């Protein structure tokens, strides 16, 4: 059979799969490019283009279920190492000067999987999504290869998520053809059940190309199986975060704040369907409420906190105890397997005067440190008694994206970056910024830093 006919048949079959309702049987494909049908600013169809040769992230992938060992005994910290590895020069793979907005998850075969966008301009239609693996047993990430792209469209915002039940979810924003920027996007979703080698055809779970759809890392699943996907409610630095919600495994989705007015993000106020702060992290509390922390929309000079007792229909706002963050920074909010809630952020905005925060040391004293830090809460976000700088203590590193070069010290950590995290079944927490990958466990977070000569 000639090559043109083979490709034509494959595309026809892929188009048939793309038209099938979610949940019906469809053979997944290894693909990264797809065509889009658009009418009246709405995505009405997408057709995957199968790969003649699998990209690196789909090659030689173990199909075995990984027997996760227990994590290291005692306090464990390692890194950072670089996860944004350029593809080989002769590969023909895209790789821009600006690599940003990552997402990371563990895979059931023991690999780690990270995705992010690469571009020359954040508003450009050349912006595409890359992927890389840290294969089980390896100490270095694979070079990055392209992962998800529709031609001449800005693919802004990505999240990848292992639901712990055999499914890997990928969410992505996508702009209109030849349209610059990320103000108006469609919301796309696909899934994989073979460790990210093949994927179902992309489905527009938010087909209208409009606001409230810039995907933010931090997909969550509640105890009853509800999927939560945060997306920025605005393309600006303030204006809140939308929460897209599915109670049927991703078949149907709703945004409780769609077409509702932007709330007044003030202490004690309640708003409809929008979290205070962009780039928000969301976690389910033990009593079923949702808690979120975000960037911008600061309250009383602090990072805003939002609480919802009706699964995102309404949110009540207050000032958290954390300092606000700024452009070039994104926080992490998630629950650890051991039970506490983990929050990772920065002590100061990326640019401007740096005041830092006070951190406890092993002798019961405090020292002033600045940059990347983690906090733990054992009482569902009421208090955060554990706070620790995440720093290797020495060395010069390139944080990539908007961060650039920085020098690590016992009192100084990475000053910026877009954070994403996953915790393996073995208990190791994997935290990535815009370019760097840190590894540690709960015991390390709970171990105070060694004393430093940095008194007030």
Short mmCIF file of N, CA, C and O in Angstrom, two decimals, residues 13-102:
data_model
loop_
_atom_site.label_atom_id
_atom_site.label_comp_id
_atom_site.label_asym_id
_atom_site.label_seq_id
_atom_site.Cartn_x
_atom_site.Cartn_y
_atom_site.Cartn_z
N UNK A 13 -9.50 7.28 9.85
CA UNK A 13 -9.83 6.54 11.07
C UNK A 13 -9.72 7.45 12.29
O UNK A 13 -10.57 7.44 13.17
N UNK A 14 -8.64 8.28 12.32
CA UNK A 14 -8.47 9.19 13.44
C UNK A 14 -9.62 10.18 13.52
O UNK A 14 -10.09 10.52 14.60
N UNK A 15 -10.08 10.66 12.37
CA UNK A 15 -11.21 11.57 12.37
C UNK A 15 -12.46 10.91 12.90
O UNK A 15 -13.25 11.53 13.62
N UNK A 16 -12.65 9.62 12.58
CA UNK A 16 -13.79 8.89 13.11
C UNK A 16 -13.70 8.79 14.63
O UNK A 16 -14.67 9.02 15.35
N UNK A 17 -12.47 8.50 15.14
CA UNK A 17 -12.30 8.40 16.58
C UNK A 17 -12.60 9.73 17.26
O UNK A 17 -13.24 9.77 18.31
N UNK A 18 -12.14 10.82 16.65
CA UNK A 18 -12.33 12.14 17.26
C UNK A 18 -13.80 12.50 17.36
O UNK A 18 -14.20 13.28 18.21
N UNK A 19 -14.63 11.94 16.49
CA UNK A 19 -16.05 12.27 16.51
C UNK A 19 -16.84 11.43 17.49
O UNK A 19 -18.02 11.69 17.72
N UNK A 20 -16.19 10.40 18.05
CA UNK A 20 -16.91 9.50 18.94
C UNK A 20 -17.13 10.16 20.29
O UNK A 20 -16.26 10.87 20.80
N UNK A 21 -18.29 9.94 20.93
CA UNK A 21 -18.52 10.48 22.27
C UNK A 21 -17.51 9.93 23.26
O UNK A 21 -17.05 8.80 23.13
N UNK A 22 -17.17 10.74 24.28
CA UNK A 22 -16.22 10.30 25.29
C UNK A 22 -16.80 9.09 26.02
O UNK A 22 -17.97 9.04 26.36
N UNK A 23 -15.93 8.11 26.26
CA UNK A 23 -16.38 6.92 26.97
C UNK A 23 -16.58 5.74 26.06
O UNK A 23 -16.54 4.60 26.49
N UNK A 24 -16.86 5.95 24.77
CA UNK A 24 -16.96 4.84 23.85
C UNK A 24 -15.57 4.33 23.50
O UNK A 24 -14.58 5.05 23.59
N UNK A 25 -15.48 3.04 23.11
CA UNK A 25 -14.19 2.47 22.79
C UNK A 25 -13.59 3.16 21.57
O UNK A 25 -14.24 3.38 20.57
N UNK A 26 -12.30 3.49 21.71
CA UNK A 26 -11.56 4.10 20.61
C UNK A 26 -10.11 3.72 20.79
O UNK A 26 -9.59 3.78 21.90
N UNK A 27 -9.46 3.31 19.72
CA UNK A 27 -8.06 2.94 19.81
C UNK A 27 -7.22 4.20 19.94
O UNK A 27 -7.19 5.04 19.04
N UNK A 28 -6.50 4.35 21.05
CA UNK A 28 -5.62 5.52 21.19
C UNK A 28 -4.49 5.47 20.18
O UNK A 28 -4.15 4.41 19.64
N UNK A 29 -3.90 6.61 19.94
CA UNK A 29 -2.82 6.75 18.96
C UNK A 29 -1.61 7.42 19.60
O UNK A 29 -1.75 8.15 20.58
N UNK A 30 -0.44 7.17 19.04
CA UNK A 30 0.72 7.99 19.36
C UNK A 30 0.71 9.14 18.37
O UNK A 30 0.92 8.94 17.18
N UNK A 31 0.42 10.32 18.87
CA UNK A 31 0.35 11.51 18.00
C UNK A 31 0.70 12.72 18.83
O UNK A 31 0.67 12.71 20.06
N UNK A 32 1.04 13.80 18.18
CA UNK A 32 1.27 15.07 18.85
C UNK A 32 0.73 16.24 18.05
O UNK A 32 0.50 17.31 18.58
N UNK A 33 0.48 16.04 16.75
CA UNK A 33 -0.10 17.07 15.90
C UNK A 33 -1.54 16.69 15.57
O UNK A 33 -1.87 15.51 15.46
N UNK A 34 -2.37 17.70 15.39
CA UNK A 34 -3.76 17.45 15.03
C UNK A 34 -4.31 18.66 14.30
O UNK A 34 -3.84 19.78 14.48
N UNK A 35 -5.29 18.41 13.46
CA UNK A 35 -5.97 19.48 12.76
C UNK A 35 -7.24 19.84 13.50
O UNK A 35 -7.78 19.03 14.28
N UNK A 36 -7.73 21.05 13.27
CA UNK A 36 -8.86 21.57 14.03
C UNK A 36 -9.91 22.12 13.07
O UNK A 36 -9.58 22.85 12.13
N UNK A 37 -11.16 21.76 13.31
CA UNK A 37 -12.29 22.40 12.62
C UNK A 37 -12.92 23.40 13.58
O UNK A 37 -13.20 23.07 14.74
N UNK A 38 -13.12 24.61 13.10
CA UNK A 38 -13.61 25.69 13.94
C UNK A 38 -14.73 26.44 13.22
O UNK A 38 -14.58 26.79 12.05
N UNK A 39 -15.84 26.65 13.90
CA UNK A 39 -16.96 27.41 13.35
C UNK A 39 -17.47 28.38 14.41
O UNK A 39 -17.68 27.98 15.56
N UNK A 40 -17.67 29.62 14.01
CA UNK A 40 -18.21 30.65 14.92
C UNK A 40 -17.43 30.67 16.24
O UNK A 40 -18.01 30.70 17.33
N UNK A 41 -16.10 30.64 16.12
CA UNK A 41 -15.22 30.73 17.28
C UNK A 41 -15.41 29.57 18.26
O UNK A 41 -15.20 29.71 19.46
N UNK A 42 -15.81 28.42 17.70
CA UNK A 42 -16.03 27.23 18.52
C UNK A 42 -15.37 26.04 17.84
O UNK A 42 -15.49 25.86 16.62
N UNK A 43 -14.68 25.22 18.61
CA UNK A 43 -14.06 24.01 18.08
C UNK A 43 -15.15 22.97 17.87
O UNK A 43 -15.86 22.60 18.82
N UNK A 44 -15.29 22.48 16.63
CA UNK A 44 -16.32 21.49 16.33
C UNK A 44 -15.73 20.13 15.96
O UNK A 44 -16.47 19.16 15.82
N UNK A 45 -14.42 20.05 15.81
CA UNK A 45 -13.81 18.76 15.50
C UNK A 45 -12.30 18.86 15.53
O UNK A 45 -11.73 19.92 15.26
N UNK A 46 -11.65 17.75 15.87
CA UNK A 46 -10.19 17.68 15.87
C UNK A 46 -9.77 16.30 15.36
O UNK A 46 -10.38 15.30 15.72
N UNK A 47 -8.75 16.26 14.53
CA UNK A 47 -8.30 15.02 13.92
C UNK A 47 -6.82 14.80 14.20
O UNK A 47 -5.98 15.58 13.72
N UNK A 48 -6.47 13.80 14.98
CA UNK A 48 -5.05 13.53 15.24
C UNK A 48 -4.32 13.09 13.97
O UNK A 48 -4.89 12.44 13.10
N UNK A 49 -3.06 13.44 13.90
CA UNK A 49 -2.19 12.99 12.81
C UNK A 49 -1.20 11.98 13.40
O UNK A 49 -0.31 12.36 14.17
N UNK A 50 -1.35 10.70 13.11
CA UNK A 50 -0.48 9.68 13.74
C UNK A 50 0.97 9.86 13.32
O UNK A 50 1.27 10.32 12.22
N UNK A 51 1.87 9.50 14.23
CA UNK A 51 3.30 9.64 13.99
C UNK A 51 3.84 8.45 13.20
O UNK A 51 3.54 7.30 13.53
N UNK A 52 4.62 8.73 12.15
CA UNK A 52 5.28 7.64 11.44
C UNK A 52 6.40 7.04 12.30
O UNK A 52 6.63 5.83 12.28
N UNK A 53 7.10 7.90 13.04
CA UNK A 53 8.13 7.44 13.97
C UNK A 53 7.83 8.04 15.33
O UNK A 53 7.67 9.25 15.46
N UNK A 54 7.71 7.23 16.37
CA UNK A 54 7.33 7.76 17.68
C UNK A 54 8.33 8.79 18.18
O UNK A 54 9.55 8.63 18.00
N UNK A 55 7.86 9.87 18.80
CA UNK A 55 8.78 10.81 19.45
C UNK A 55 9.44 10.13 20.64
O UNK A 55 9.00 9.07 21.10
N UNK A 56 10.48 10.75 21.16
CA UNK A 56 11.27 10.11 22.21
C UNK A 56 10.42 9.75 23.42
O UNK A 56 10.64 8.69 24.03
N UNK A 57 9.44 10.57 23.79
CA UNK A 57 8.64 10.27 24.97
C UNK A 57 7.75 9.05 24.80
O UNK A 57 7.19 8.54 25.78
N UNK A 58 7.64 8.55 23.56
CA UNK A 58 6.83 7.35 23.30
C UNK A 58 7.69 6.13 22.93
O UNK A 58 7.14 5.09 22.59
N UNK A 59 9.00 6.26 22.99
CA UNK A 59 9.88 5.16 22.60
C UNK A 59 10.36 4.36 23.81
O UNK A 59 10.69 4.92 24.85
N UNK A 60 10.40 3.04 23.61
CA UNK A 60 11.02 2.13 24.59
C UNK A 60 10.49 2.38 26.00
O UNK A 60 11.25 2.39 26.98
N UNK A 61 9.19 2.54 26.11
CA UNK A 61 8.56 2.80 27.41
C UNK A 61 8.16 1.47 28.04
O UNK A 61 7.48 0.66 27.42
N UNK A 62 8.57 1.26 29.26
CA UNK A 62 8.22 0.03 29.96
C UNK A 62 6.72 -0.04 30.17
O UNK A 62 6.08 0.93 30.58
N UNK A 63 6.16 -1.21 29.89
CA UNK A 63 4.72 -1.44 30.09
C UNK A 63 4.43 -2.07 31.44
O UNK A 63 3.27 -2.32 31.78
N UNK A 64 5.46 -2.35 32.22
CA UNK A 64 5.29 -3.04 33.50
C UNK A 64 4.81 -2.08 34.58
O UNK A 64 5.22 -0.92 34.63
N UNK A 65 3.97 -2.60 35.46
CA UNK A 65 3.58 -1.83 36.63
C UNK A 65 4.76 -1.79 37.60
O UNK A 65 5.41 -2.81 37.86
N UNK A 66 5.05 -0.62 38.12
CA UNK A 66 6.21 -0.43 38.98
C UNK A 66 5.88 -0.81 40.41
O UNK A 66 4.82 -0.45 40.94
N UNK A 67 6.76 -1.56 41.04
CA UNK A 67 6.62 -1.89 42.46
C UNK A 67 7.35 -0.80 43.24
O UNK A 67 8.56 -0.86 43.43
N UNK A 68 6.59 0.21 43.66
CA UNK A 68 7.21 1.36 44.30
C UNK A 68 7.81 0.97 45.65
O UNK A 68 7.10 0.49 46.54
N UNK A 69 9.10 1.16 45.82
CA UNK A 69 9.70 0.87 47.13
C UNK A 69 9.34 1.96 48.12
O UNK A 69 8.95 3.07 47.75
N UNK A 70 9.45 1.64 49.40
CA UNK A 70 9.27 2.66 50.41
C UNK A 70 10.33 3.73 50.21
O UNK A 70 11.45 3.46 49.77
N UNK A 71 9.99 4.97 50.52
CA UNK A 71 10.92 6.06 50.34
C UNK A 71 12.15 5.94 51.24
O UNK A 71 12.22 5.06 52.10
N UNK A 72 13.11 6.81 51.04
CA UNK A 72 14.33 6.77 51.85
C UNK A 72 14.02 6.89 53.34
O UNK A 72 13.08 7.58 53.75
N UNK A 73 14.82 6.18 54.16
CA UNK A 73 14.67 6.30 55.61
C UNK A 73 15.17 7.68 56.05
O UNK A 73 16.22 8.14 55.63
N UNK A 74 14.40 8.31 56.90
CA UNK A 74 14.82 9.59 57.42
C UNK A 74 14.66 10.72 56.42
O UNK A 74 14.02 10.59 55.38
N UNK A 75 15.26 11.85 56.76
CA UNK A 75 15.15 13.05 55.93
C UNK A 75 15.92 12.87 54.62
O UNK A 75 17.05 12.40 54.62
N UNK A 76 15.27 13.24 53.52
CA UNK A 76 15.87 13.06 52.20
C UNK A 76 15.68 14.31 51.38
O UNK A 76 14.57 14.85 51.27
N UNK A 77 16.79 14.81 50.78
CA UNK A 77 16.74 15.93 49.85
C UNK A 77 17.81 15.70 48.79
O UNK A 77 18.94 15.29 49.10
N UNK A 78 17.46 16.00 47.55
CA UNK A 78 18.40 15.87 46.46
C UNK A 78 18.06 16.88 45.37
O UNK A 78 16.89 17.18 45.12
N UNK A 79 19.10 17.40 44.74
CA UNK A 79 18.87 18.32 43.62
C UNK A 79 19.33 19.72 43.94
O UNK A 79 19.97 19.97 44.96
N UNK A 80 19.02 20.64 43.03
CA UNK A 80 18.18 20.40 41.86
C UNK A 80 18.98 19.90 40.66
O UNK A 80 20.18 20.16 40.55
N UNK A 81 18.28 19.17 39.78
CA UNK A 81 18.82 18.82 38.48
C UNK A 81 17.96 19.50 37.41
O UNK A 81 16.84 19.95 37.70
N UNK A 82 18.45 19.56 36.19
CA UNK A 82 17.72 20.20 35.10
C UNK A 82 16.80 19.18 34.44
O UNK A 82 17.22 18.07 34.14
N UNK A 83 15.52 19.56 34.26
CA UNK A 83 14.61 18.68 33.53
C UNK A 83 14.30 19.20 32.12
O UNK A 83 13.78 18.44 31.29
N UNK A 84 14.59 20.46 31.84
CA UNK A 84 14.37 21.02 30.50
C UNK A 84 15.64 20.80 29.69
O UNK A 84 16.57 21.60 29.72
N UNK A 85 15.70 19.67 28.99
CA UNK A 85 16.87 19.27 28.22
C UNK A 85 16.56 19.50 26.73
O UNK A 85 15.62 18.92 26.20
N UNK A 86 17.33 20.34 26.04
CA UNK A 86 17.05 20.58 24.61
C UNK A 86 17.14 19.30 23.79
O UNK A 86 17.94 18.40 24.11
N UNK A 87 16.35 19.18 22.73
CA UNK A 87 16.46 18.03 21.84
C UNK A 87 17.77 18.09 21.07
O UNK A 87 18.39 19.16 20.97
N UNK A 88 18.21 16.97 20.49
CA UNK A 88 19.43 17.01 19.68
C UNK A 88 19.30 18.01 18.54
O UNK A 88 18.22 18.22 17.98
N UNK A 89 20.42 18.62 18.18
CA UNK A 89 20.42 19.67 17.15
C UNK A 89 19.88 19.17 15.82
O UNK A 89 19.26 19.92 15.06
N UNK A 90 20.13 17.90 15.51
CA UNK A 90 19.72 17.36 14.21
C UNK A 90 18.36 16.67 14.24
O UNK A 90 17.98 16.00 13.29
N UNK A 91 17.61 16.85 15.34
CA UNK A 91 16.34 16.13 15.49
C UNK A 91 15.19 16.80 14.74
O UNK A 91 14.17 16.16 14.45
N UNK A 92 15.31 18.10 14.45
CA UNK A 92 14.20 18.83 13.83
C UNK A 92 13.11 19.20 14.82
O UNK A 92 12.08 19.77 14.42
N UNK A 93 13.31 18.90 16.11
CA UNK A 93 12.30 19.20 17.11
C UNK A 93 12.32 20.69 17.46
O UNK A 93 13.39 21.31 17.51
N UNK A 94 11.15 21.28 17.74
CA UNK A 94 11.11 22.69 18.13
C UNK A 94 11.65 22.86 19.55
O UNK A 94 11.41 22.04 20.43
N UNK A 95 12.38 23.94 19.77
CA UNK A 95 12.84 24.28 21.11
C UNK A 95 13.16 25.76 21.12
O UNK A 95 14.11 26.22 20.49
N UNK A 96 12.32 26.53 21.83
CA UNK A 96 12.49 27.97 21.86
C UNK A 96 13.38 28.42 23.00
O UNK A 96 13.83 27.62 23.84
N UNK A 97 13.61 29.71 23.07
CA UNK A 97 14.44 30.28 24.12
C UNK A 97 13.69 30.43 25.43
O UNK A 97 14.30 30.64 26.49
N UNK A 98 12.35 30.33 25.39
CA UNK A 98 11.52 30.54 26.57
C UNK A 98 10.74 29.26 26.87
O UNK A 98 9.86 28.87 26.10
N UNK A 99 11.07 28.61 27.99
CA UNK A 99 10.41 27.37 28.39
C UNK A 99 9.77 27.60 29.75
O UNK A 99 10.43 28.01 30.71
N UNK A 100 8.46 27.30 29.86
CA UNK A 100 7.69 27.86 30.98
C UNK A 100 6.44 27.01 31.22
O UNK A 100 6.07 26.15 30.44
N UNK A 101 5.76 27.30 32.34
CA UNK A 101 4.48 26.69 32.73
C UNK A 101 4.51 25.16 32.70
O UNK A 101 3.76 24.51 31.96
N UNK A 102 5.32 24.54 33.56
CA UNK A 102 5.42 23.08 33.54
C UNK A 102 4.32 22.39 34.32
O UNK A 102 3.62 22.99 35.14
#
